[in-house]
Amino acid sequence: MTETACAFGVKDAEELARTLLHPLTERWQHTAAVAVRAEQLAGTVDAADREILVAAAWLHDIGYATATHDSGFHPLDGARYLRKRGVSERLCSLVAHHSGARFVAEARGLTSELAEFPLEVSALSDALTYADQTVGPHGRPYSVEQRMAEVLDRHGPESPQAKAYSTRAPYLLSVAERVRRRFAQYSQR
């Protein structure tokens, strides 16, 4: 499931994210910091996947923009918006499934809709999730645990995020462990 190049480059991704998310100040700050974090983690993925990692980081939350709204579930809405623009299926899938979206999709009754996009389980998808889960609102660094608590607090105890917590949290913690291990190996080179 490797594409040697990202058909929608990093600059394209940054421009689109800026256009869609800049009016949403807090979301834009988060997104820009996630892209920086992804650049820091680029050594944990194959060289051929580094550009698509950073592009996906820029695009991961575009589904929050009004222009992309479809289902009301931002990973799915962002991926569908990108697909309509002719963006590679792999990049669309990374956006669709970032940060354990499948667990929240199940709680929202959107599992079959999310299945429009293939789930990639790889160092690349792990790095994207880790970048997102280690940056809080306004672009501040967070631990994965802080980020999970912030999401629950922001969305509330009856939210799909809260309903998915028991399955999503172990996934996010295992992703964090894998990325930290890869980063340590990369840093020792």
Coordinates of C-alpha atoms in Angstrom, one line a residue:
M1 CA 0.0 0.0 0.0
T2 CA 2.9 2.4 -0.7
E3 CA 2.7 5.3 -3.1
T4 CA 6.2 6.6 -4.0
A5 CA 5.0 10.2 -4.2
C6 CA 2.2 12.3 -2.7
A7 CA 0.1 13.5 -5.7
F8 CA -1.1 16.4 -3.5
G9 CA 2.1 17.9 -2.2
V10 CA 2.8 19.5 1.2
K11 CA 2.5 23.0 -0.1
D12 CA -0.9 22.2 -1.7
A13 CA -2.0 20.7 1.5
E14 CA -0.9 23.6 3.6
E15 CA -2.6 26.1 1.3
L16 CA -5.9 24.2 1.3
A17 CA -5.8 23.8 5.1
R18 CA -5.1 27.5 5.5
T19 CA -7.9 28.4 3.2
L20 CA -10.4 26.1 5.0
L21 CA -9.3 26.4 8.6
H22 CA -7.8 29.8 9.1
P23 CA -11.2 31.3 10.1
L24 CA -11.3 28.6 12.8
T25 CA -8.4 30.1 14.8
E26 CA -8.0 27.3 17.4
R27 CA -8.3 24.5 14.8
W28 CA -5.8 26.3 12.5
Q29 CA -3.3 26.7 15.3
H30 CA -3.7 23.0 16.2
T31 CA -3.3 21.9 12.6
A32 CA -0.2 24.0 11.9
A33 CA 1.4 22.5 15.1
V34 CA 0.4 19.0 14.0
A35 CA 2.2 19.5 10.7
V36 CA 5.4 20.7 12.5
R37 CA 5.1 17.6 14.8
A38 CA 4.8 15.4 11.7
E39 CA 7.9 16.9 10.3
Q40 CA 9.7 16.1 13.5
L41 CA 8.5 12.5 13.3
A42 CA 9.3 12.0 9.6
G43 CA 12.3 9.9 10.3
T44 CA 10.1 7.2 11.9
V45 CA 8.5 6.4 8.5
D46 CA 9.9 5.2 5.1
A47 CA 11.6 8.0 3.2
A48 CA 9.0 7.6 0.4
D49 CA 6.2 8.3 3.0
R50 CA 7.6 11.5 4.6
E51 CA 5.8 13.9 2.2
I52 CA 2.4 12.2 2.5
L53 CA 2.8 12.2 6.3
V54 CA 3.2 16.0 6.4
A55 CA 0.5 16.5 3.8
A56 CA -1.9 14.4 5.8
A57 CA -1.0 16.3 9.0
W58 CA -2.0 19.6 7.2
L59 CA -5.2 18.0 6.0
H60 CA -6.3 15.8 8.9
D61 CA -8.9 18.3 10.4
I62 CA -10.2 20.0 7.3
G63 CA -13.5 18.2 7.9
Y64 CA -14.2 20.8 10.6
A65 CA -14.5 23.5 7.9
T66 CA -18.1 24.5 6.9
A67 CA -17.3 24.0 3.2
T68 CA -16.5 20.3 3.8
H69 CA -19.5 19.4 6.0
D70 CA -21.4 16.3 4.9
S71 CA -21.9 13.7 7.6
G72 CA -20.9 15.9 10.5
F73 CA -18.0 13.5 11.3
H74 CA -14.8 15.5 10.5
P75 CA -12.5 12.6 9.4
L76 CA -15.1 11.3 7.0
D77 CA -16.1 14.8 5.7
G78 CA -12.5 15.8 5.2
A79 CA -11.7 12.6 3.3
R80 CA -14.8 12.9 1.1
Y81 CA -13.9 16.5 0.3
L82 CA -10.4 15.5 -0.7
R83 CA -11.7 12.7 -2.8
K84 CA -13.9 15.1 -4.8
R85 CA -10.8 17.2 -5.4
G86 CA -9.0 14.2 -6.9
V87 CA -6.6 13.7 -4.1
S88 CA -4.9 10.3 -3.9
E89 CA -6.9 7.5 -2.2
R90 CA -4.1 6.9 0.2
L91 CA -4.1 10.5 1.4
C92 CA -7.9 10.5 1.7
S93 CA -7.7 7.3 3.7
L94 CA -5.1 8.6 6.1
V95 CA -7.4 11.6 6.8
A96 CA -10.5 9.4 7.1
H97 CA -8.9 7.1 9.7
H98 CA -6.6 9.5 11.6
S99 CA -6.5 9.1 15.4
G100 CA -8.6 6.0 15.7
A101 CA -11.6 7.5 13.8
R102 CA -13.0 4.0 13.3
F103 CA -13.8 3.8 17.0
V104 CA -15.7 7.0 17.1
A105 CA -17.4 6.2 13.7
E106 CA -18.8 3.0 15.4
A107 CA -20.2 5.1 18.2
R108 CA -21.8 7.4 15.7
G109 CA -23.2 4.7 13.5
L110 CA -20.9 5.6 10.6
T111 CA -18.8 2.4 10.3
S112 CA -20.0 1.6 6.8
E113 CA -19.6 5.1 5.6
L114 CA -16.0 5.3 6.9
A115 CA -15.3 1.9 5.2
E116 CA -15.5 3.8 1.9
F117 CA -11.8 4.4 2.7
P118 CA -9.3 1.6 3.3
L119 CA -7.8 1.5 6.7
E120 CA -4.0 1.7 6.6
V121 CA -2.1 0.3 9.6
S122 CA 1.5 1.3 9.3
A123 CA 4.3 3.5 10.7
L124 CA 2.9 6.3 8.6
S125 CA -0.6 6.1 10.1
D126 CA 0.9 5.7 13.5
A127 CA 3.0 8.9 13.0
L128 CA 0.0 10.9 11.9
T129 CA -2.1 9.8 14.8
Y130 CA 0.8 10.5 17.3
A131 CA 1.3 14.0 15.8
D132 CA -2.4 14.8 16.3
Q133 CA -2.6 13.3 19.7
T134 CA 0.4 15.2 21.1
V135 CA -0.8 18.6 20.1
G136 CA -3.7 20.3 21.9
P137 CA -5.8 23.3 21.1
H138 CA -3.9 26.5 20.1
G139 CA -1.0 24.2 19.0
R140 CA 0.3 23.5 22.5
P141 CA 2.3 20.3 23.2
Y142 CA 0.3 17.7 25.1
S143 CA 0.9 14.2 26.2
V144 CA -1.4 11.6 24.7
E145 CA -3.1 11.2 28.1
Q146 CA -3.6 15.0 28.3
R147 CA -5.0 15.1 24.8
M148 CA -7.5 12.2 25.5
A149 CA -8.7 14.0 28.6
E150 CA -9.0 17.3 26.7
V151 CA -11.1 15.7 24.0
L152 CA -13.4 14.1 26.5
D153 CA -13.8 17.3 28.4
R154 CA -14.5 19.3 25.2
H155 CA -17.0 16.8 23.8
G156 CA -18.7 15.8 27.0
P157 CA -19.6 12.5 28.8
E158 CA -22.4 11.6 26.4
S159 CA -20.5 12.2 23.2
P160 CA -19.4 9.6 20.7
Q161 CA -15.8 10.3 21.8
A162 CA -16.8 9.3 25.3
K163 CA -18.7 6.2 24.1
A164 CA -15.6 5.1 22.1
Y165 CA -13.1 5.8 24.9
S166 CA -12.8 2.2 26.2
T167 CA -11.7 0.9 22.8
R168 CA -10.0 4.0 21.4
A169 CA -7.8 4.9 24.4
P170 CA -5.8 1.6 24.4
Y171 CA -5.3 2.0 20.6
L172 CA -4.0 5.6 21.0
L173 CA -1.7 4.5 23.8
S174 CA -0.3 1.6 21.8
V175 CA 0.3 3.9 18.8
A176 CA 2.2 6.3 21.1
E177 CA 4.4 3.5 22.4
R178 CA 5.2 2.3 18.8
V179 CA 6.0 5.8 17.6
R180 CA 8.2 6.5 20.7
R181 CA 10.1 3.3 20.1
R182 CA 10.6 4.1 16.4
F183 CA 11.7 7.7 17.2
A184 CA 14.2 6.4 19.7
Q185 CA 15.6 4.0 17.1
Y186 CA 15.7 6.8 14.5
S187 CA 17.4 9.2 16.9
Q188 CA 20.2 6.7 17.6
R189 CA 21.3 6.5 14.0

